[in-house]
Coordinates of C-alpha atoms in Angstrom, one line a residue:
Chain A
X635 CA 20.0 -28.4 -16.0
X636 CA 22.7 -26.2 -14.3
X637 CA 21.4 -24.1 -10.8
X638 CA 21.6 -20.7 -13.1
X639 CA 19.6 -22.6 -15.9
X640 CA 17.1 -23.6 -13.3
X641 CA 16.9 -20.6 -11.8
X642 CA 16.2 -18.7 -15.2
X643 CA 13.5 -21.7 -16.2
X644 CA 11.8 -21.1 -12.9
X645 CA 11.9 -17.0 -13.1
X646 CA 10.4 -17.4 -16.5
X647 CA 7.7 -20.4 -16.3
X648 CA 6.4 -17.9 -13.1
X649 CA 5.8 -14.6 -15.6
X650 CA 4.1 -17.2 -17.9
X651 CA 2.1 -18.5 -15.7
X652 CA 1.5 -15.4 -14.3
X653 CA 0.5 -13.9 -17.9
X654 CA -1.3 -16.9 -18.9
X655 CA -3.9 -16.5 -16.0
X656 CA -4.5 -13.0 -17.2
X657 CA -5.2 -14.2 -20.8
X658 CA -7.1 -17.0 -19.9
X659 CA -9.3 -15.4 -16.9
X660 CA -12.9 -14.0 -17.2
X661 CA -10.8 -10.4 -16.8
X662 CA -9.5 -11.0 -20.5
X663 CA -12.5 -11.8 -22.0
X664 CA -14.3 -8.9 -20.6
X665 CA -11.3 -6.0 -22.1
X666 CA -12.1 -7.2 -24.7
X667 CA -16.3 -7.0 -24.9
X668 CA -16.1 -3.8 -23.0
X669 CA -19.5 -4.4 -21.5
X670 CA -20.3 -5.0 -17.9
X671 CA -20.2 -8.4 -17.1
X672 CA -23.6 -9.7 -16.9
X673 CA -22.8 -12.9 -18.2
X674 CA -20.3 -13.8 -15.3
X675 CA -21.9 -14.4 -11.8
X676 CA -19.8 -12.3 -9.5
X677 CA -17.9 -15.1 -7.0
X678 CA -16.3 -15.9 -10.3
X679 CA -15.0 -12.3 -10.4
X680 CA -13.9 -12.5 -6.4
X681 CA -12.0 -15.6 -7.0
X682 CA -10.2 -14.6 -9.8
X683 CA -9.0 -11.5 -7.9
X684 CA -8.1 -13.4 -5.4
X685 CA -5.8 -15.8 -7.7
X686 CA -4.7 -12.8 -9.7
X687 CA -3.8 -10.9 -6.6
X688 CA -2.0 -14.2 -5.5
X689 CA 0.7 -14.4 -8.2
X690 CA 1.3 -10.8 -7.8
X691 CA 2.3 -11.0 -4.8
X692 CA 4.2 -13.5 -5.3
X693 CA 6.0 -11.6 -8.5
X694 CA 6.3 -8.3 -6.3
X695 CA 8.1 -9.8 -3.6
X696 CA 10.8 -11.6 -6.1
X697 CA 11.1 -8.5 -8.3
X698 CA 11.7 -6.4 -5.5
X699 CA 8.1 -4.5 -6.4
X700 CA 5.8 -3.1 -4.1
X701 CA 2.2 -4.6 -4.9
X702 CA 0.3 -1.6 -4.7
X703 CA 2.2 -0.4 -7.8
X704 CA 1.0 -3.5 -10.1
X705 CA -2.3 -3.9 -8.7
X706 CA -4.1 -0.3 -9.5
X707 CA -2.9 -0.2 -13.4
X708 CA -3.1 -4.0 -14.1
X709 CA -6.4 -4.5 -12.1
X710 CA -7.8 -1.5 -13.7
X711 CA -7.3 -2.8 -17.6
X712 CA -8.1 -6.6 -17.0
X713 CA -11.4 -6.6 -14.5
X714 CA -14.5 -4.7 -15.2
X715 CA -14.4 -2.4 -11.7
X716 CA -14.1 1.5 -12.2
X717 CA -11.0 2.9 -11.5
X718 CA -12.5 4.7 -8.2
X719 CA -12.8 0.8 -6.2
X720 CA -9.1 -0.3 -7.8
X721 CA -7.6 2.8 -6.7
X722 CA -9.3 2.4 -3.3
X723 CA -8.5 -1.2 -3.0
X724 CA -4.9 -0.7 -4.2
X725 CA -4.4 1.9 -1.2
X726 CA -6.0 -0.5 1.1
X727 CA -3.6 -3.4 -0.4
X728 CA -0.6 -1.4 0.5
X729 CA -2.3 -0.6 3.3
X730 CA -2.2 -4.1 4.5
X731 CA 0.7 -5.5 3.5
X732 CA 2.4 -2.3 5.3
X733 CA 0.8 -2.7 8.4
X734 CA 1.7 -6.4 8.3
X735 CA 5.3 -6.0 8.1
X736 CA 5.9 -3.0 10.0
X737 CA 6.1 -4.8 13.8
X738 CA 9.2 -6.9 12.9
X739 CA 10.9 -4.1 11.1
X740 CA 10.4 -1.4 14.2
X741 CA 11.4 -4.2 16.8
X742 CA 14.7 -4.8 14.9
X743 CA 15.4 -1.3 13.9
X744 CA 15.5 -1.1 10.8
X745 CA 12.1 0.9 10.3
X746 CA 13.4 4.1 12.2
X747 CA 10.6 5.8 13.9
X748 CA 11.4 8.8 14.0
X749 CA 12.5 9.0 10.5
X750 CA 9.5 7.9 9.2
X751 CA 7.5 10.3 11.7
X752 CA 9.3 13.4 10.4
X753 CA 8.5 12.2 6.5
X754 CA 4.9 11.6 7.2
X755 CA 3.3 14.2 8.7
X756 CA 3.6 16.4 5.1
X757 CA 3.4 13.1 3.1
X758 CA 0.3 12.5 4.3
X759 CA -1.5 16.1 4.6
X760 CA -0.3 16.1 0.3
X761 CA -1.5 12.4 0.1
X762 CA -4.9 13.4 1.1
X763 CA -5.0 15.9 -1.4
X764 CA -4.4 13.9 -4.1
X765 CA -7.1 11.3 -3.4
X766 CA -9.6 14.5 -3.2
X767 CA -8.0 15.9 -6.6
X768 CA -7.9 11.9 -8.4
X769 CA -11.2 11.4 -7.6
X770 CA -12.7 14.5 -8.6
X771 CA -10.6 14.4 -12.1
X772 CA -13.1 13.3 -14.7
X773 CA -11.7 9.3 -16.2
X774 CA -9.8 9.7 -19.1
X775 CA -7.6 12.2 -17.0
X776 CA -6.9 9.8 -14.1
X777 CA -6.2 7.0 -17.0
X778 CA -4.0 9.4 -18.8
X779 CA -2.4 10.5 -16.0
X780 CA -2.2 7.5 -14.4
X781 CA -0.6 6.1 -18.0
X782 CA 2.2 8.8 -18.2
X783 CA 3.0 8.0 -14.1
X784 CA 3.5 4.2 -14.2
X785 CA 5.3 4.4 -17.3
X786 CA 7.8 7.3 -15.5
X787 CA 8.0 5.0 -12.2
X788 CA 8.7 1.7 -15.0
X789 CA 11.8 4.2 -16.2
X790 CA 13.1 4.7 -12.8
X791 CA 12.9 1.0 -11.5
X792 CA 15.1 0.4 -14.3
X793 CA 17.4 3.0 -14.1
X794 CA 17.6 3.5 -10.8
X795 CA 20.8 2.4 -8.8
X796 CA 20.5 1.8 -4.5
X797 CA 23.7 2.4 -2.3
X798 CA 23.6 0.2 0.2
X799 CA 25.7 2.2 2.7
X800 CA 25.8 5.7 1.6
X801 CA 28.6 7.6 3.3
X802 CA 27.3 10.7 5.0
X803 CA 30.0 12.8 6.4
X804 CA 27.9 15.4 8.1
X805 CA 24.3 15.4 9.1
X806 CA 22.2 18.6 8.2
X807 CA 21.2 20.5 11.1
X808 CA 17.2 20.1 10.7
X809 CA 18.2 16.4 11.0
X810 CA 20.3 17.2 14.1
X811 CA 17.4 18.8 15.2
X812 CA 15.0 16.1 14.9
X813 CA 17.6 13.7 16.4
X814 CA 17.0 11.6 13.0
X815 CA 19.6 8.7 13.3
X816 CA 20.0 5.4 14.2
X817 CA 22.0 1.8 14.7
X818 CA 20.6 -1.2 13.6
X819 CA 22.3 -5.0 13.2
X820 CA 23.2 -5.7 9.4
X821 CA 22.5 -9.6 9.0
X822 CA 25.0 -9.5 5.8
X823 CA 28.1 -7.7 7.6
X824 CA 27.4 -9.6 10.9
X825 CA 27.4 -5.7 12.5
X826 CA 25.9 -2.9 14.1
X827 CA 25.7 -0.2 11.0
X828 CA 24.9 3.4 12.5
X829 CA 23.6 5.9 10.2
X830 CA 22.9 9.7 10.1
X831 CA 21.4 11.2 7.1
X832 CA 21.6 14.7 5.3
X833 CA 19.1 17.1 2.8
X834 CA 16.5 16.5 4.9
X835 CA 14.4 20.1 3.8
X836 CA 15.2 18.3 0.3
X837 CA 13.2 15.2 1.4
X838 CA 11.0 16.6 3.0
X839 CA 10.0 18.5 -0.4
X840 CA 9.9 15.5 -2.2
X841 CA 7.4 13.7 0.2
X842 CA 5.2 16.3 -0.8
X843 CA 5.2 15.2 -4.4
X844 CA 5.1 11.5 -3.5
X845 CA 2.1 11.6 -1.1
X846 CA 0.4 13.7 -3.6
X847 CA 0.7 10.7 -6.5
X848 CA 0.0 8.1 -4.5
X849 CA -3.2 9.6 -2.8
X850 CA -4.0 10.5 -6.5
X851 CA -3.6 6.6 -8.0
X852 CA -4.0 4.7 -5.3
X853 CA -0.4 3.3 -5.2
X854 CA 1.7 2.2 -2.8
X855 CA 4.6 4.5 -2.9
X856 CA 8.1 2.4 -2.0
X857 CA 9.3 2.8 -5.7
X858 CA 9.5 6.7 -4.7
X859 CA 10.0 6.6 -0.9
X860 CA 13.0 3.9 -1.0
X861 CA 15.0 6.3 -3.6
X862 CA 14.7 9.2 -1.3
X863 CA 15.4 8.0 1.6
X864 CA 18.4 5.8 0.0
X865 CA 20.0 8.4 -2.7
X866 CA 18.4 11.8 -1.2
X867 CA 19.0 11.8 2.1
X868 CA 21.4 9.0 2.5
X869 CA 19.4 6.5 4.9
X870 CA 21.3 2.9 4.7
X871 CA 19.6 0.5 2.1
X872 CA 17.6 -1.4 4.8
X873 CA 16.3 1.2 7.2
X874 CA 15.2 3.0 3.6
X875 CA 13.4 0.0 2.5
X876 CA 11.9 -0.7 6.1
X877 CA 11.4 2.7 6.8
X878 CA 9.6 3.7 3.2
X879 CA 7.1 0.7 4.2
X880 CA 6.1 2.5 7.9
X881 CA 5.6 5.9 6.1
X882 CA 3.4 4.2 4.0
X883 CA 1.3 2.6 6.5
X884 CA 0.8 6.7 7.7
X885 CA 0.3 8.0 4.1
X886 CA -2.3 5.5 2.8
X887 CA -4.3 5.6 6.3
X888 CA -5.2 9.1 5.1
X889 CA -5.6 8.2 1.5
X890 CA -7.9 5.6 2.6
X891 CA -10.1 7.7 4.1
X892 CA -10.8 10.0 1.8
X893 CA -11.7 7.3 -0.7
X894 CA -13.6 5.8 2.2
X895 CA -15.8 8.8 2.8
X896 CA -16.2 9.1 -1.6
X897 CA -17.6 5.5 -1.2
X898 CA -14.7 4.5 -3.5
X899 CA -14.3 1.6 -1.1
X900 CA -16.1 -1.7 -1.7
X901 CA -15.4 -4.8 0.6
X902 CA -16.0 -7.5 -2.6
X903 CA -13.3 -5.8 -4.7
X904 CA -10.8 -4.9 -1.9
X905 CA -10.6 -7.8 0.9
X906 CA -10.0 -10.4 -2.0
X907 CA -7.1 -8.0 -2.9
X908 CA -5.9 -8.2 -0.1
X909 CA -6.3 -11.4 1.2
X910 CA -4.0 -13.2 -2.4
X911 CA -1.8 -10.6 -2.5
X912 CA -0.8 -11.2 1.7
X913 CA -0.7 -14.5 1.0
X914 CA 1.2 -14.6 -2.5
X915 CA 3.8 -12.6 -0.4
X916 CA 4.5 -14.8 1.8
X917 CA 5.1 -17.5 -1.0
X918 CA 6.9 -15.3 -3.0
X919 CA 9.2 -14.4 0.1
X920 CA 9.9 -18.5 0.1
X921 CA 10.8 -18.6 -3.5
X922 CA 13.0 -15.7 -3.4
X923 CA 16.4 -17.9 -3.4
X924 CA 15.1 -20.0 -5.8
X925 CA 14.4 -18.1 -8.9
X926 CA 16.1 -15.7 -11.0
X927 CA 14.9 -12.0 -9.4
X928 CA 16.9 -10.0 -12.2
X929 CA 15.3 -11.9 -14.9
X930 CA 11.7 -11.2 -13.0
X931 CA 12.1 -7.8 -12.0
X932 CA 12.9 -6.8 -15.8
X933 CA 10.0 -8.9 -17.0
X934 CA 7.8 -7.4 -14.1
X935 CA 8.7 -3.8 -15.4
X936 CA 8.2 -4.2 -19.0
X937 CA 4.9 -5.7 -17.7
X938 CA 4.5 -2.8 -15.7
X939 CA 5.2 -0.5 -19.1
X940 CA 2.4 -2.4 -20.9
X941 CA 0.0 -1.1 -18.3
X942 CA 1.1 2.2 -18.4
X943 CA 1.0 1.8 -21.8
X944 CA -2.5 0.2 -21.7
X945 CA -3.7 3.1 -19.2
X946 CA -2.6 6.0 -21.3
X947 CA -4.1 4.2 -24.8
X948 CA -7.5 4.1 -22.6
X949 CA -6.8 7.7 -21.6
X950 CA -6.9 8.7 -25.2
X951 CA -9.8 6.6 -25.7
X952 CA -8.1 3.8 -27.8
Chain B
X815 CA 26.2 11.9 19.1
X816 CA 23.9 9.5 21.4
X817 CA 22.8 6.4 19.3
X818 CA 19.5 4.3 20.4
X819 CA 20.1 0.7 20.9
X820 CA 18.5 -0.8 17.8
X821 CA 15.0 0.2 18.7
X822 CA 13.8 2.8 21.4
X823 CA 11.3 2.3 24.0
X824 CA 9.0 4.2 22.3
X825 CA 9.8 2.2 18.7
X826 CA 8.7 -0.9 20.6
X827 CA 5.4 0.1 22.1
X828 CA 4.5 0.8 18.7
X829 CA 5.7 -2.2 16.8
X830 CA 3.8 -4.2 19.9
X831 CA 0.3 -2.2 19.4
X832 CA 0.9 -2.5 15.3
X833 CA 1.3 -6.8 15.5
X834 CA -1.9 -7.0 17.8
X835 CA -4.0 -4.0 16.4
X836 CA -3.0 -5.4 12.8
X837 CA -3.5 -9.3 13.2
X838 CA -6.9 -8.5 14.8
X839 CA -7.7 -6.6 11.4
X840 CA -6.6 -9.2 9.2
X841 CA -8.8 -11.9 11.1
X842 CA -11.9 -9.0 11.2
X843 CA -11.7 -8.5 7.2
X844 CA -11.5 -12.2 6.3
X845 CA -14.7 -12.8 8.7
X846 CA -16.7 -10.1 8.1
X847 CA -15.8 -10.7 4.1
X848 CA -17.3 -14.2 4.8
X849 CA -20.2 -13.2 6.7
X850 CA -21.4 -10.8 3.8
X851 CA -20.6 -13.4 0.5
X852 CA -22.2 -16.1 2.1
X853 CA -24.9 -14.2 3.2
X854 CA -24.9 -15.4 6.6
X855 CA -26.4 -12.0 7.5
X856 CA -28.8 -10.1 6.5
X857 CA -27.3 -7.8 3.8
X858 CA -29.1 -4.3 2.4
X859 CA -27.2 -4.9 -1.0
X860 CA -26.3 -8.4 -2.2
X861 CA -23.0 -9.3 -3.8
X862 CA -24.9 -9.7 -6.8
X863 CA -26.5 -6.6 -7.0
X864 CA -23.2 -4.7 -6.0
X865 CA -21.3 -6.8 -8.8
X866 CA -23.9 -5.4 -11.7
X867 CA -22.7 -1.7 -10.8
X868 CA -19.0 -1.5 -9.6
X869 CA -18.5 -0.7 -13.4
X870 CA -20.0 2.6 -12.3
X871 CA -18.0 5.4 -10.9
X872 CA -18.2 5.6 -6.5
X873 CA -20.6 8.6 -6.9
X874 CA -22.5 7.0 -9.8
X875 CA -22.6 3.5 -7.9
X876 CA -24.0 4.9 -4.2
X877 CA -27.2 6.8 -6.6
X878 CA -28.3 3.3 -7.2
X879 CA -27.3 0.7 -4.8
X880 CA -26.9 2.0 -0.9
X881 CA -23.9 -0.1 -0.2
X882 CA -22.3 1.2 3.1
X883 CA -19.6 4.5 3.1
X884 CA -17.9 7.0 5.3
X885 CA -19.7 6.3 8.8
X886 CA -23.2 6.5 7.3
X887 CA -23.8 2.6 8.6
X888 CA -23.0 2.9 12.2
X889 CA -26.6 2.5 13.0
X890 CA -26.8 -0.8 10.8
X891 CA -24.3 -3.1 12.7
X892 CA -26.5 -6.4 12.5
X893 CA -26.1 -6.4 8.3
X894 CA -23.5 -8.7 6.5
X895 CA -22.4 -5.8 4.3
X896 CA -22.0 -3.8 7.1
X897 CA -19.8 -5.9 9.2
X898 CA -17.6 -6.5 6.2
X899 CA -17.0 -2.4 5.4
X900 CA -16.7 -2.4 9.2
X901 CA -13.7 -4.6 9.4
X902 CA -12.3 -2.3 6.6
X903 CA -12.8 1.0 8.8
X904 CA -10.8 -0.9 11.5
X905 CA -7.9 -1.5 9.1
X906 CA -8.0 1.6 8.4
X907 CA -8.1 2.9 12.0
X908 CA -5.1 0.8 13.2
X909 CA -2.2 3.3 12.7
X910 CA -4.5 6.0 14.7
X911 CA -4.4 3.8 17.5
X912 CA -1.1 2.9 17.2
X913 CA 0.0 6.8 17.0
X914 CA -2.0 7.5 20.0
X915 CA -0.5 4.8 22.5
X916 CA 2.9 6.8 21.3
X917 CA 1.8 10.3 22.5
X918 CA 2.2 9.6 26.3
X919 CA 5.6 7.8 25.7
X920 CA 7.0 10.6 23.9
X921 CA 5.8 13.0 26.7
X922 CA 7.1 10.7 29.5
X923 CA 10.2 10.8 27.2
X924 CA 10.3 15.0 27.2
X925 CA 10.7 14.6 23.6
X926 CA 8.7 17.9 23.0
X927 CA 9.5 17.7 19.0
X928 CA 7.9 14.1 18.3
X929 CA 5.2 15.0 20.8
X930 CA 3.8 17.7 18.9
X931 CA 5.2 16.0 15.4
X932 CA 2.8 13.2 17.1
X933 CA -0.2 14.5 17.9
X934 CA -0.4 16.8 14.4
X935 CA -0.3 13.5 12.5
X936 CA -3.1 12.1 14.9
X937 CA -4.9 15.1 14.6
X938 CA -4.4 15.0 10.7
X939 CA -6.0 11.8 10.4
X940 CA -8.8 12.1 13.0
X941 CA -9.8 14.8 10.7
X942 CA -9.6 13.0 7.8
X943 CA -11.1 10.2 9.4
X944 CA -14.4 12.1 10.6
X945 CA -15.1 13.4 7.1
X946 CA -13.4 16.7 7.0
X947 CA -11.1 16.7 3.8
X948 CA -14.6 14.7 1.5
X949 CA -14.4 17.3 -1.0
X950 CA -14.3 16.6 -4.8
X951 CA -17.8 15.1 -6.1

């Protein structure tokens, strides 16, 4: 078998693997009883959200996927927890997994500080109004809702386009104002890049809407933030991908607390989260050379549509 | 225009309080998540009995079992389930701290703009923190 062959067998023996587990786990046989789970002692629940939370993080990190963004509409049709813990537990996923990462990408620049500071102040006062309005909405409306927005966000992973060096020929003045630029060291061009950006007021507008959704769902918002900062207001590639993940860190803190204080929070549903999906990451971050990530990320997203899919049906109470 | 060198002072001192504040966090979660499923303290609400309600919606669950929320178990530090939702109030503390540590080196700066951008987002999330913004049920 040729490298490409190999690559593609690997990419697709991981989604079926990956798919198989959900079939074959306690998770499956409860969608389809629709009863709580009486029958099945509870450790066997932890550990297969553990495992579950494992694989997808290690299909996140290969499709390029933030894990927050699987976890609340997957989690929420295959295990028997309300949609109240998931969504809390998918903040506090993100959560993690951006606090994690952030040290390495401040130190080496690529997460721009005051950037991030400048996005997150608004982001976060609108993210904690969503988690006050999504967990006040009565169920059907968060599943329909939450249906019709993961199937929107599976549309613009596949459509969307990133521009790895935007050219930005003159900074806005609210960015000049805010001293909003930067230099950091481009591994691939062997380099120092400096950037500037532009549209900030534009941006700023749009964090708005993005804290709002992901206070609401419970999902980690890169699949929003990275476009902005990349397309909108012209950020390089990396410091937009590095930089989405430290306003996210700010933006679920004050999520989390709101689902915190609504008791939407439980330690047996959230710290195995947590714990598989930090350590799937890290494994997936190893495999990453060695499997196919275009064939993954399109199987991830039509995975993702299913959910969406699966969420709005349940919406509608199908 | 003036570029910073890769990463300010300021940019550092953060990313140096995040790695410690955060790998204490991951280490505190694990533990206290041990502590409570194997019962190696005394817990108010067994896994078990949490496991036959988190069908239930949050408000729906705390009528029936009184597993730990907000800061309501401050005074109940010696329980399994306690320490556990503890460890998950730290995580959730950690970019607080981290902001905070920022505020004097943005004033020892003179950046007047991030110093007040600064201490609005603290201020923001104290308040959300402390129970401010619990509307809804």
């Amino acid at each position: 078998m040729n490298q490409r062959g190999y690559r593609a067998f690997s990419s697709i023996f991981l989604l079926t693997l990956f798919s198989a587990l959900l079939l074959l786990s306690p998770a499956a046989a409860f969608a389809v009883q629709a009863q709580p789970p009486v029958q099945t002692e509870w450790w066997v629940w932890e550990i297969a959200l553990f495992v579950f939370s494992f694989f997808l993080g290690i299909i996140a990190v290969i499709a390029g996927v933030g894990g927050g963004v699987l976890f609340v509409p997957i989690v929420s049709s295959f295990f028997p927890f309300h949609i109240d813990f998931v969504r809390g537990a998918g903040l506090l996923v993100a959560l993690s997994g951006a606090l994690s990462a952030g040290s390495p990408l401040l130190k080496k620049g690529l997460a721009n500080l005051k950037l991030a500071l400048s996005m997150a102040l608004i982001a976060s006062i609108s993210s904690i109004a969503g988690a006050m309005v999504g967990l006040a909405m009565p169920e059907n409306v968060v599943q329909l809702s939450l249906g019709a927005t993961i199937l929107g966000i599976s549309v613009i992973m596949l459509l969307s386009k990133n521009s790895a060096y935007p050219e930005i020929s003159e900074p806005d003045t609210l960015s000049k104002i805010l001293h909003i630029y930067g230099i950091y060291y481009d591994e691939q061009l062997k380099k120092d890049v400096s950037w500037q950006i532009h549209r900030t007021p534009v941006g700023i507008l749009l964090f708005i809407v993005i804290g709002f959704m992901a206070g609401m769902f419970g999902l980690g918002a890169g699949w929003a933030n990275v476009p902005v900062f990349n397309l909108v207001l012209g950020a390089p590639l990396r410091v937009s991908v590095a930089t989405s993940i430290f306003v996210l860190s700010i933006n679920d803190t004050a999520a989390a607390w709101v689902y915190l204080h609504k008791g939407a929070v439980l330690p047996l549903i959230a710290v195995p989260s947590i714990a598989g999906m930090m350590i799937g990451t890290k494994i997936g971050a190893r495999l990453l050379t060695k499997v196919h990530t275009r064939v993954v990320r399109k199987l991830v997203i039509t995975l993702l549509a299913a959910a969406g899919l699966r969420a709005l049906l349940k919406g509608f109470g199908i | 225009m003036k570029q910073e060198l890769h990463a300010n002072r300021v940019q550092l001192s953060y990313a140096t309080v995040l790695f410690w504040t955060s790998t204490l966090g991951i280490i505190f979660i694990i533990v206290g998540y041990l502590t409570y499923v194997l019962q190696l303290l005394p817990s108010a609400v067994s896994p078990a009995e949490v496991a036959l309600h988190w069908h239930l919606r949050a408000a729906e669950l705390h009528k029936v079992v009184a597993v730990p929320s907000g800061w309501d178990w401050l005074t109940q530090l010696g329980r399994g389930d306690v320490i556990s939702y503890a460890s998950i109030v730290y995580l959730s503390s950690v970019t607080m701290f981290c902001l905070a540590v920022i505020i004097p080196a943005f004033v020892k700066e003179k950046d007047f703009i991030y110093t007040v951008l600064t201490l609005l987002q603290v201020t923001v999330l104290l308040f959300v923190a402390a129970g401010a913004f619990s509307g809804g049920h």
